[in-house]
Amino acid sequence: MEVRKRRSRSLDEEGQEEKMKKIHVEEKPNNEERPLEDQKKSPMEKTSKDKSKERKKSEDQLEDGKKSPMEKRSIENGANKRMRSEEGQLEDGKESLRKISEDEKKSPMEKRSIENGANKRRRSEKGQLEDGKKISEDQNKRSRSPEDPLEGGSKPKKLRVDTDRPAPLDIKNYRFYSELASGGFGQVMLASYAPTKQLVAVKIMKKKPDKSNFAIMMKEARLLKVARGCTFLCHSYAAFQSELEAFLILEYASGKSLMEMINRKGNLPMGRIMFYTAEMVVGLQFLHSKGIVHRDVKPDNTLVDRDGHIKICDFGLAAEGIFDEERTSGVAGTPGYRAPEVLLKANYNAGVDWWSFGITMYQMATGRLPFSPTGSIVRQYYAIEKNKPNYPYYMSQEMLDLLPKLLEMKENKRIGVNGNIREHSFYRTVIWEELENRRVKSPFQPGMPSADDFTECQQTFSANVRKEETNLEDFSYVDPNWEGQG
């Protein structure tokens, strides 16, 4: 009995000792040091540790036996999920091996084709991603205040040229038929405005790369607006531009020019000369009242409209701002029509227009120029100074009196500058108010042909303005009173 008690006590002491060792082992923080410590342990300690593991296992089994059915099912489900996940990974691995094996069997061409397809898909996905980023950035930019610098915004830029043009400002809405005139400025084409089939004259001016003719084109478009105030000046319906050209849409004078009339008839009757030159007087006086000197008055620039009335055209060489004592300079105009002061390269005023007007009147009466237009400007000047015009016998006394006053060498004595030309006896039968309102019947009325009477010819022009350096600022306009625009 006493032996049994001693053994029992010995076993209890060993159990307590084992428990203390177990607690001591569990409290060690560094698990990596355990293998080294295990080597240092005695065989008895190792045996004791193995027994403790077996006891722990039995205790875990006992605890599992105490768990509820629901807890057991939850544990089983978790274990099953882990097993299925491991099985799925195993299947994926097998599938990858199968694909690798199949790829190895494919020819190099097939491999390249597959790689190209994959690369295209990757580039497409990358492009879509970048597009998405751009759209997002654009939306962010639009959401910012355009005037708030703190938000990175800026003031909206002014558009150079409207993308959606009104119909009269689109060259595609015009049909071209024939050339009416041409020169250093460009050319004038007979055309029609397609929506209404109205015949018009289109002046086409090429833009020079060095912009040297930009000011001339801008000036002419500007003066054509001023010209609307006088019925005897050529009117414009619209002005617009393309990348390389500038267009002026003008009224079409179906009676052609006085030059063509002179060429057909040789010389004109006195009554017709009086009528046409009287209307020219009204037109020139209107320009001069606006400070404009035409500087290229001649029969070629004097047209006859459908009703037989005069239209002075071509303001490309005109000078602006010539009021009172103001003067301008420069050798402008056409040889044979230039005033002496222009040939001398002196400063001059509106008197140069009255000289050119006198040359035109003489040419209408005789069919020729009074002075030679050939040679240098010095030679032309001496031809005027030394030679007197030959006045035919059939000229009326009134014309014989008027012409020398117009062709006066000294501009300050020239009629038009010195004295009112309307009061000269040559125009004694003219009722100026009736004339200004176009109530005086013209010598003949050319009428207006139909656009259907002409054959269209194709014309090619450049696209709309895209570059700031080729843009004529504030050039385009449409006459709001243009009835033919539809």
Short mmCIF file of C-alpha atoms in Angstrom, two decimals:
data_model
loop_
_atom_site.label_atom_id
_atom_site.label_comp_id
_atom_site.label_asym_id
_atom_site.label_seq_id
_atom_site.Cartn_x
_atom_site.Cartn_y
_atom_site.Cartn_z
CA MET A 1 0.00 0.00 0.00
CA GLU A 2 2.72 2.47 0.93
CA VAL A 3 4.59 1.58 -2.25
CA ARG A 4 1.52 2.36 -4.30
CA LYS A 5 1.13 5.72 -2.59
CA ARG A 6 4.77 6.60 -3.26
CA ARG A 7 4.37 5.73 -6.94
CA SER A 8 1.22 7.78 -7.19
CA ARG A 9 2.97 10.76 -5.61
CA SER A 10 5.91 10.32 -7.92
CA LEU A 11 3.64 10.30 -10.94
CA ASP A 12 1.83 13.44 -9.74
CA GLU A 13 5.10 15.25 -9.29
CA GLU A 14 6.22 14.23 -12.76
CA GLY A 15 2.92 15.46 -14.21
CA GLN A 16 3.27 18.82 -12.51
CA GLU A 17 6.83 19.08 -13.73
CA GLU A 18 5.74 18.27 -17.28
CA LYS A 19 3.04 20.93 -17.12
CA MET A 20 5.55 23.54 -15.97
CA LYS A 21 7.86 22.61 -18.82
CA LYS A 22 4.99 22.86 -21.33
CA ILE A 23 4.09 26.35 -20.08
CA HIS A 24 7.73 27.33 -20.23
CA VAL A 25 8.04 26.14 -23.86
CA GLU A 26 4.85 27.98 -24.93
CA GLU A 27 6.11 31.25 -23.47
CA LYS A 28 9.24 31.26 -25.70
CA PRO A 29 8.75 34.07 -28.32
CA ASN A 30 11.27 32.98 -30.93
CA ASN A 31 10.25 29.76 -32.65
CA GLU A 32 13.34 29.70 -34.82
CA GLU A 33 15.53 28.96 -31.75
CA ARG A 34 13.58 25.86 -30.78
CA PRO A 35 15.44 23.30 -32.93
CA LEU A 36 18.75 24.39 -31.36
CA GLU A 37 17.30 24.16 -27.88
CA ASP A 38 15.84 20.74 -28.66
CA GLN A 39 19.30 19.46 -29.48
CA LYS A 40 20.51 20.59 -26.06
CA LYS A 41 17.71 18.78 -24.27
CA SER A 42 18.32 15.45 -22.55
CA PRO A 43 16.65 12.19 -23.76
CA MET A 44 14.39 12.29 -20.75
CA GLU A 45 13.18 15.77 -21.64
CA LYS A 46 12.51 14.71 -25.25
CA THR A 47 10.52 11.68 -24.12
CA SER A 48 8.59 13.84 -21.74
CA LYS A 49 7.82 16.28 -24.61
CA ASP A 50 6.54 13.49 -26.87
CA LYS A 51 4.22 12.30 -24.13
CA SER A 52 2.89 15.83 -23.68
CA LYS A 53 2.11 16.05 -27.45
CA GLU A 54 0.17 12.81 -27.27
CA ARG A 55 -1.76 14.08 -24.28
CA LYS A 56 -2.51 17.37 -26.14
CA LYS A 57 -3.77 15.41 -29.13
CA SER A 58 -6.04 13.36 -26.96
CA GLU A 59 -7.27 16.52 -25.29
CA ASP A 60 -8.01 18.11 -28.73
CA GLN A 61 -9.96 15.01 -29.72
CA LEU A 62 -11.85 15.22 -26.49
CA GLU A 63 -12.63 18.89 -27.14
CA ASP A 64 -13.79 18.06 -30.69
CA GLY A 65 -16.10 15.52 -29.22
CA LYS A 66 -17.63 18.22 -27.08
CA LYS A 67 -18.31 20.56 -30.09
CA SER A 68 -21.88 20.97 -31.40
CA PRO A 69 -23.01 19.42 -34.77
CA MET A 70 -23.21 22.89 -36.32
CA GLU A 71 -19.62 23.69 -35.36
CA LYS A 72 -18.50 20.34 -36.77
CA ARG A 73 -20.31 20.98 -40.08
CA SER A 74 -18.75 24.46 -40.32
CA ILE A 75 -15.27 22.95 -39.82
CA GLU A 76 -15.98 20.23 -42.37
CA ASN A 77 -17.22 22.81 -44.93
CA GLY A 78 -14.06 24.86 -44.48
CA ALA A 79 -11.93 21.76 -44.97
CA ASN A 80 -13.92 20.79 -48.06
CA LYS A 81 -13.49 24.28 -49.56
CA ARG A 82 -9.73 24.11 -49.02
CA MET A 83 -9.65 20.71 -50.70
CA ARG A 84 -11.68 21.96 -53.68
CA SER A 85 -9.42 25.02 -54.01
CA GLU A 86 -6.34 22.82 -54.03
CA GLU A 87 -7.97 20.52 -56.61
CA GLY A 88 -8.84 23.56 -58.81
CA GLN A 89 -5.27 24.82 -58.65
CA LEU A 90 -4.08 21.36 -59.62
CA GLU A 91 -6.45 21.32 -62.63
CA ASP A 92 -5.28 24.82 -63.69
CA GLY A 93 -1.74 23.62 -63.56
CA LYS A 94 -2.57 20.62 -65.72
CA GLU A 95 -4.42 22.87 -68.23
CA SER A 96 -1.40 25.21 -68.42
CA LEU A 97 0.87 22.23 -69.08
CA ARG A 98 -1.50 21.05 -71.84
CA LYS A 99 -1.46 24.51 -73.49
CA ILE A 100 2.33 24.69 -73.29
CA SER A 101 2.55 21.24 -74.87
CA GLU A 102 0.13 22.28 -77.66
CA ASP A 103 2.04 25.54 -78.28
CA GLU A 104 5.26 23.60 -78.64
CA LYS A 105 3.63 21.50 -81.36
CA LYS A 106 2.53 24.63 -83.37
CA SER A 107 4.57 25.89 -86.31
CA PRO A 108 6.62 29.16 -85.98
CA MET A 109 4.15 30.92 -88.31
CA GLU A 110 1.19 29.96 -86.12
CA LYS A 111 3.08 31.12 -83.04
CA ARG A 112 3.83 34.51 -84.64
CA SER A 113 0.17 34.88 -85.66
CA ILE A 114 -0.96 34.17 -82.10
CA GLU A 115 1.62 36.58 -80.67
CA ASN A 116 0.52 39.32 -83.12
CA GLY A 117 -3.10 38.83 -82.14
CA ALA A 118 -2.20 39.05 -78.45
CA ASN A 119 -0.15 42.19 -79.07
CA LYS A 120 -3.04 43.81 -80.99
CA ARG A 121 -5.43 43.02 -78.14
CA ARG A 122 -3.02 44.52 -75.63
CA ARG A 123 -2.54 47.66 -77.77
CA SER A 124 -6.31 47.99 -78.23
CA GLU A 125 -6.89 47.67 -74.49
CA LYS A 126 -4.13 50.22 -73.85
CA GLY A 127 -5.63 52.60 -76.42
CA GLN A 128 -9.08 52.29 -74.86
CA LEU A 129 -7.57 53.00 -71.47
CA GLU A 130 -5.78 56.11 -72.81
CA ASP A 131 -8.96 57.29 -74.59
CA GLY A 132 -10.83 56.89 -71.33
CA LYS A 133 -8.21 58.99 -69.57
CA LYS A 134 -8.41 61.71 -72.29
CA ILE A 135 -12.21 61.84 -72.05
CA SER A 136 -11.94 62.12 -68.28
CA GLU A 137 -9.35 64.92 -68.62
CA ASP A 138 -11.53 66.78 -71.16
CA GLN A 139 -14.53 66.54 -68.87
CA ASN A 140 -12.43 67.89 -66.01
CA LYS A 141 -11.23 70.78 -68.21
CA ARG A 142 -14.77 71.65 -69.28
CA SER A 143 -15.96 71.58 -65.71
CA ARG A 144 -13.37 74.21 -64.76
CA SER A 145 -14.11 77.89 -64.92
CA PRO A 146 -12.50 79.30 -68.13
CA GLU A 147 -11.61 82.49 -66.34
CA ASP A 148 -10.25 81.05 -63.09
CA PRO A 149 -6.43 80.76 -63.28
CA LEU A 150 -6.41 78.86 -59.99
CA GLU A 151 -8.29 76.06 -61.71
CA GLY A 152 -5.83 76.02 -64.60
CA GLY A 153 -8.38 77.50 -66.96
CA SER A 154 -7.84 80.12 -69.65
CA LYS A 155 -9.99 82.43 -71.69
CA PRO A 156 -11.58 80.75 -74.72
CA LYS A 157 -9.78 81.44 -77.99
CA LYS A 158 -11.52 83.45 -80.68
CA LEU A 159 -12.34 81.42 -83.76
CA ARG A 160 -10.54 82.65 -86.90
CA VAL A 161 -13.16 81.53 -89.31
CA ASP A 162 -16.65 80.13 -88.72
CA THR A 163 -16.83 76.45 -89.62
CA ASP A 164 -20.56 76.70 -90.43
CA ARG A 165 -20.65 79.47 -93.06
CA PRO A 166 -23.80 81.20 -94.28
CA ALA A 167 -24.62 80.11 -97.84
CA PRO A 168 -23.48 83.41 -99.51
CA LEU A 169 -20.05 83.00 -97.88
CA ASP A 170 -19.39 79.51 -99.25
CA ILE A 171 -17.69 79.34 -102.65
CA LYS A 172 -19.35 75.96 -103.27
CA ASN A 173 -22.66 77.82 -103.71
CA TYR A 174 -21.44 79.62 -106.83
CA ARG A 175 -21.38 78.37 -110.44
CA PHE A 176 -18.70 79.83 -112.73
CA TYR A 177 -19.10 80.49 -116.47
CA SER A 178 -16.44 82.75 -118.03
CA GLU A 179 -13.75 85.32 -117.34
CA LEU A 180 -14.79 88.97 -117.44
CA ALA A 181 -11.41 90.57 -116.69
CA SER A 182 -7.95 89.76 -115.40
CA GLY A 183 -4.85 91.58 -114.27
CA GLY A 184 -2.24 91.81 -111.56
CA PHE A 185 -4.98 91.87 -108.94
CA GLY A 186 -6.33 88.46 -110.03
CA GLN A 187 -9.40 87.85 -112.16
CA VAL A 188 -13.11 88.59 -112.34
CA MET A 189 -15.41 85.72 -113.27
CA LEU A 190 -19.01 85.68 -114.38
CA ALA A 191 -20.86 83.40 -111.99
CA SER A 192 -24.25 82.76 -110.45
CA TYR A 193 -25.36 82.29 -106.88
CA ALA A 194 -26.76 78.76 -107.10
CA PRO A 195 -29.66 78.99 -104.59
CA THR A 196 -31.35 81.81 -106.57
CA LYS A 197 -29.49 81.61 -109.93
CA GLN A 198 -28.71 85.34 -109.71
CA LEU A 199 -25.81 86.34 -111.96
CA VAL A 200 -22.91 87.98 -110.14
CA ALA A 201 -19.29 88.96 -110.80
CA VAL A 202 -16.79 87.22 -108.52
CA LYS A 203 -13.45 88.95 -108.04
CA ILE A 204 -10.83 86.34 -107.11
CA MET A 205 -7.60 87.61 -105.58
CA LYS A 206 -4.70 85.29 -104.77
CA LYS A 207 -3.12 85.80 -101.36
CA LYS A 208 0.62 86.39 -101.66
CA PRO A 209 2.81 84.37 -99.27
CA ASP A 210 4.58 87.55 -98.10
CA LYS A 211 1.17 89.18 -97.37
CA SER A 212 2.11 92.15 -99.58
CA ASN A 213 -1.40 92.36 -101.06
CA PHE A 214 -3.33 91.77 -97.83
CA ALA A 215 -3.79 95.50 -97.20
CA ILE A 216 -5.09 96.08 -100.75
CA MET A 217 -7.66 93.30 -100.44
CA MET A 218 -8.82 94.53 -97.04
CA LYS A 219 -9.08 98.10 -98.33
CA GLU A 220 -11.12 97.17 -101.38
CA ALA A 221 -13.57 95.14 -99.30
CA ARG A 222 -13.89 98.08 -96.91
CA LEU A 223 -14.43 100.69 -99.65
CA LEU A 224 -17.04 98.53 -101.36
CA LYS A 225 -19.10 98.85 -98.21
CA VAL A 226 -18.80 102.65 -98.43
CA ALA A 227 -19.76 102.50 -102.12
CA ARG A 228 -23.24 101.25 -101.21
CA GLY A 229 -24.11 104.86 -100.48
CA CYS A 230 -24.02 105.84 -104.16
CA THR A 231 -25.98 104.23 -106.95
CA PHE A 232 -23.27 104.94 -109.54
CA LEU A 233 -20.55 102.99 -107.73
CA CYS A 234 -20.12 99.24 -107.96
CA HIS A 235 -21.72 97.43 -105.01
CA SER A 236 -20.62 94.24 -103.33
CA TYR A 237 -22.99 91.60 -102.02
CA ALA A 238 -20.49 89.64 -99.94
CA ALA A 239 -16.82 89.11 -99.17
CA PHE A 240 -15.13 85.98 -97.83
CA GLN A 241 -11.91 84.01 -98.09
CA SER A 242 -10.27 80.62 -98.33
CA GLU A 243 -6.77 79.52 -97.35
CA LEU A 244 -5.19 80.96 -100.51
CA GLU A 245 -7.83 83.26 -102.06
CA ALA A 246 -10.03 86.23 -101.21
CA PHE A 247 -13.45 86.55 -102.90
CA LEU A 248 -15.56 89.65 -103.59
CA ILE A 249 -19.12 88.99 -104.79
CA LEU A 250 -20.08 91.99 -106.93
CA GLU A 251 -23.13 93.05 -108.89
CA TYR A 252 -22.89 91.97 -112.51
CA ALA A 253 -22.94 94.82 -115.03
CA SER A 254 -24.40 93.14 -118.11
CA GLY A 255 -23.68 96.23 -120.29
CA LYS A 256 -19.93 95.55 -119.99
CA SER A 257 -17.49 98.48 -119.75
CA LEU A 258 -17.28 101.82 -121.51
CA MET A 259 -14.02 100.59 -123.05
CA GLU A 260 -15.85 97.77 -124.81
CA MET A 261 -18.49 100.22 -125.97
CA ILE A 262 -15.78 102.53 -127.35
CA ASN A 263 -14.07 99.63 -129.08
CA ARG A 264 -17.36 98.61 -130.73
CA LYS A 265 -18.48 102.09 -131.82
CA GLY A 266 -15.20 104.02 -132.22
CA ASN A 267 -16.66 107.14 -130.62
CA LEU A 268 -19.90 107.88 -128.81
CA PRO A 269 -22.64 110.48 -129.54
CA MET A 270 -22.51 113.72 -127.52
CA GLY A 271 -25.81 112.94 -125.74
CA ARG A 272 -24.57 109.56 -124.54
CA ILE A 273 -21.24 111.09 -123.41
CA MET A 274 -23.10 113.75 -121.45
CA PHE A 275 -25.34 111.12 -119.75
CA TYR A 276 -22.53 108.72 -118.78
CA THR A 277 -20.09 111.42 -117.65
CA ALA A 278 -22.80 113.15 -115.56
CA GLU A 279 -23.36 109.91 -113.63
CA MET A 280 -19.59 109.58 -113.27
CA VAL A 281 -19.49 113.10 -111.76
CA VAL A 282 -22.00 112.03 -109.09
CA GLY A 283 -19.97 108.92 -108.28
CA LEU A 284 -16.62 110.73 -108.05
CA GLN A 285 -18.01 113.56 -105.94
CA PHE A 286 -19.46 111.01 -103.52
CA LEU A 287 -16.06 109.30 -103.16
CA HIS A 288 -14.27 112.62 -102.65
CA SER A 289 -16.78 113.64 -99.98
CA LYS A 290 -15.75 110.46 -98.10
CA GLY A 291 -12.06 111.30 -98.38
CA ILE A 292 -11.48 108.65 -101.07
CA VAL A 293 -9.40 109.30 -104.20
CA HIS A 294 -9.94 106.53 -106.78
CA ARG A 295 -6.60 107.01 -108.64
CA ASP A 296 -7.50 104.69 -111.53
CA VAL A 297 -10.46 106.27 -113.32
CA LYS A 298 -10.68 104.98 -116.92
CA PRO A 299 -13.22 103.42 -119.35
CA ASP A 300 -12.18 99.89 -118.29
CA ASN A 301 -13.24 100.67 -114.71
CA THR A 302 -16.53 102.27 -115.74
CA LEU A 303 -19.26 99.67 -116.24
CA VAL A 304 -22.85 99.82 -117.54
CA ASP A 305 -25.47 97.91 -115.54
CA ARG A 306 -28.61 96.10 -116.74
CA ASP A 307 -30.62 99.33 -116.74
CA GLY A 308 -27.96 101.26 -118.67
CA HIS A 309 -26.55 103.25 -115.71
CA ILE A 310 -22.89 103.78 -114.85
CA LYS A 311 -21.01 101.77 -112.19
CA ILE A 312 -17.49 102.92 -111.28
CA CYS A 313 -15.56 99.88 -110.05
CA ASP A 314 -12.16 98.64 -108.82
CA PHE A 315 -11.09 100.43 -105.64
CA GLY A 316 -7.86 98.49 -105.23
CA LEU A 317 -5.62 101.54 -105.87
CA ALA A 318 -7.78 104.07 -104.02
CA ALA A 319 -6.33 106.35 -101.33
CA GLU A 320 -8.28 107.01 -98.11
CA GLY A 321 -8.46 109.93 -95.69
CA ILE A 322 -7.83 112.68 -98.27
CA PHE A 323 -9.87 115.54 -96.84
CA ASP A 324 -9.41 119.32 -97.34
CA GLU A 325 -5.68 120.03 -97.57
CA GLU A 326 -4.60 116.41 -97.09
CA ARG A 327 -2.57 114.84 -99.89
CA THR A 328 -1.22 111.49 -100.88
CA SER A 329 1.60 110.30 -103.16
CA GLY A 330 2.77 107.37 -105.27
CA VAL A 331 2.75 106.49 -108.95
CA ALA A 332 -0.68 104.88 -109.14
CA GLY A 333 -3.07 104.37 -112.04
CA THR A 334 -2.77 103.30 -115.68
CA PRO A 335 -0.35 104.81 -118.23
CA GLY A 336 -2.14 107.33 -120.44
CA TYR A 337 -4.58 108.28 -117.65
CA ARG A 338 -2.14 109.55 -115.01
CA ALA A 339 -2.11 113.22 -114.07
CA PRO A 340 1.11 115.28 -114.49
CA GLU A 341 1.62 115.54 -110.72
CA VAL A 342 1.52 111.72 -110.43
CA LEU A 343 4.20 111.40 -113.13
CA LEU A 344 6.31 113.98 -111.29
CA LYS A 345 5.97 111.88 -108.10
CA ALA A 346 4.64 114.91 -106.27
CA ASN A 347 2.02 114.93 -103.53
CA TYR A 348 -1.52 115.24 -104.86
CA ASN A 349 -5.21 115.25 -103.99
CA ALA A 350 -8.55 114.45 -105.71
CA GLY A 351 -7.49 116.54 -108.71
CA VAL A 352 -5.87 113.41 -110.20
CA ASP A 353 -9.32 111.85 -110.59
CA TRP A 354 -10.62 114.86 -112.54
CA TRP A 355 -7.64 114.65 -114.91
CA SER A 356 -8.37 110.93 -115.52
CA PHE A 357 -12.06 111.83 -115.93
CA GLY A 358 -11.09 114.34 -118.69
CA ILE A 359 -8.96 111.69 -120.48
CA THR A 360 -11.92 109.28 -120.36
CA MET A 361 -14.30 111.90 -121.77
CA TYR A 362 -11.88 112.67 -124.61
CA GLN A 363 -11.54 108.94 -125.39
CA MET A 364 -15.33 108.50 -125.48
CA ALA A 365 -15.56 111.35 -127.99
CA THR A 366 -12.62 110.35 -130.20
CA GLY A 367 -11.92 106.67 -129.58
CA ARG A 368 -8.27 107.42 -128.70
CA LEU A 369 -6.07 108.86 -125.94
CA PRO A 370 -4.99 112.56 -126.11
CA PHE A 371 -1.42 111.80 -124.96
CA SER A 372 0.99 108.94 -125.62
CA PRO A 373 1.00 106.30 -122.84
CA THR A 374 4.33 104.78 -123.90
CA GLY A 375 7.86 105.29 -122.58
CA SER A 376 9.09 106.20 -119.15
CA ILE A 377 7.05 108.33 -116.77
CA VAL A 378 9.38 111.25 -117.55
CA ARG A 379 8.72 110.80 -121.28
CA GLN A 380 4.97 110.63 -120.61
CA TYR A 381 5.15 113.85 -118.62
CA TYR A 382 6.96 115.73 -121.41
CA ALA A 383 4.41 114.40 -123.93
CA ILE A 384 1.70 116.12 -121.89
CA GLU A 385 3.67 119.31 -121.32
CA LYS A 386 4.73 119.87 -124.93
CA ASN A 387 1.78 118.55 -126.90
CA LYS A 388 -1.76 119.87 -127.02
CA PRO A 389 -4.61 117.43 -127.64
CA ASN A 390 -6.21 117.38 -131.07
CA TYR A 391 -9.88 118.30 -130.72
CA PRO A 392 -12.08 117.06 -133.61
CA TYR A 393 -14.43 119.47 -135.36
CA TYR A 394 -17.54 117.52 -134.40
CA MET A 395 -17.13 118.25 -130.70
CA SER A 396 -19.71 120.59 -129.25
CA GLN A 397 -18.61 124.03 -128.11
CA GLU A 398 -19.45 123.09 -124.53
CA MET A 399 -17.16 120.05 -124.69
CA LEU A 400 -14.43 122.08 -126.34
CA ASP A 401 -14.64 124.43 -123.37
CA LEU A 402 -14.81 121.73 -120.68
CA LEU A 403 -12.02 119.39 -121.80
CA PRO A 404 -9.14 121.93 -121.56
CA LYS A 405 -10.33 122.83 -118.06
CA LEU A 406 -10.18 119.17 -117.05
CA LEU A 407 -6.79 118.64 -118.71
CA GLU A 408 -5.23 121.60 -116.90
CA MET A 409 -1.56 121.05 -115.99
CA LYS A 410 -1.89 122.93 -112.69
CA GLU A 411 -4.14 120.92 -110.42
CA ASN A 412 -5.24 123.90 -108.32
CA LYS A 413 -6.76 125.44 -111.48
CA ARG A 414 -8.35 122.23 -112.69
CA ILE A 415 -12.14 122.15 -112.76
CA GLY A 416 -13.55 119.75 -110.20
CA VAL A 417 -11.00 121.01 -107.67
CA ASN A 418 -11.48 124.63 -108.67
CA GLY A 419 -15.20 125.16 -109.25
CA ASN A 420 -18.21 122.85 -109.38
CA ILE A 421 -18.24 120.87 -112.60
CA ARG A 422 -22.01 120.39 -112.35
CA GLU A 423 -22.42 124.06 -113.15
CA HIS A 424 -20.54 123.88 -116.45
CA SER A 425 -22.57 124.54 -119.57
CA PHE A 426 -21.90 121.05 -120.90
CA TYR A 427 -24.38 119.77 -118.27
CA ARG A 428 -26.88 122.60 -118.55
CA THR A 429 -29.74 120.25 -119.48
CA VAL A 430 -29.07 117.79 -116.63
CA ILE A 431 -31.52 117.81 -113.70
CA TRP A 432 -29.12 116.51 -111.09
CA GLU A 433 -31.67 115.41 -108.50
CA GLU A 434 -33.50 113.31 -111.09
CA LEU A 435 -30.19 111.90 -112.28
CA GLU A 436 -29.02 110.97 -108.77
CA ASN A 437 -32.24 109.03 -108.19
CA ARG A 438 -31.91 107.15 -111.49
CA ARG A 439 -35.07 108.68 -112.84
CA VAL A 440 -33.40 109.85 -116.06
CA LYS A 441 -33.85 107.33 -118.85
CA SER A 442 -30.57 105.81 -120.01
CA PRO A 443 -29.58 105.75 -123.73
CA PHE A 444 -30.06 101.95 -123.83
CA GLN A 445 -30.89 99.11 -121.42
CA PRO A 446 -28.80 95.94 -121.85
CA GLY A 447 -31.10 93.83 -119.69
CA MET A 448 -30.00 90.76 -117.75
CA PRO A 449 -29.52 87.30 -119.30
CA SER A 450 -30.42 84.08 -117.47
CA ALA A 451 -27.88 81.85 -115.75
CA ASP A 452 -29.26 79.00 -117.87
CA ASP A 453 -27.88 80.74 -120.99
CA PHE A 454 -24.30 80.01 -119.92
CA THR A 455 -22.18 76.87 -119.78
CA GLU A 456 -20.59 76.13 -116.45
CA CYS A 457 -16.81 75.77 -116.20
CA GLN A 458 -15.26 74.03 -113.22
CA GLN A 459 -13.10 76.06 -110.85
CA THR A 460 -10.97 74.70 -108.01
CA PHE A 461 -10.16 76.67 -104.88
CA SER A 462 -8.39 75.97 -101.63
CA ALA A 463 -10.09 74.94 -98.39
CA ASN A 464 -11.34 77.32 -95.70
CA VAL A 465 -8.78 79.24 -93.67
CA ARG A 466 -7.00 77.03 -91.11
CA LYS A 467 -3.87 79.09 -90.37
CA GLU A 468 -3.73 82.40 -88.55
CA GLU A 469 -1.00 83.72 -90.86
CA THR A 470 -3.22 83.38 -93.96
CA ASN A 471 -6.32 84.89 -92.40
CA LEU A 472 -7.67 88.31 -93.39
CA GLU A 473 -9.11 89.53 -90.11
CA ASP A 474 -12.67 90.92 -90.21
CA PHE A 475 -12.78 90.48 -93.99
CA SER A 476 -15.99 88.48 -94.45
CA TYR A 477 -19.46 90.02 -94.59
CA VAL A 478 -22.83 89.79 -96.36
CA ASP A 479 -24.85 92.81 -97.42
CA PRO A 480 -28.07 92.52 -95.37
CA ASN A 481 -29.97 94.25 -98.21
CA TRP A 482 -28.93 91.72 -100.84
CA GLU A 483 -32.26 90.57 -102.23
CA GLY A 484 -30.75 87.82 -104.36
CA GLN A 485 -29.35 85.81 -101.45
CA GLY A 486 -32.70 84.09 -100.93
#
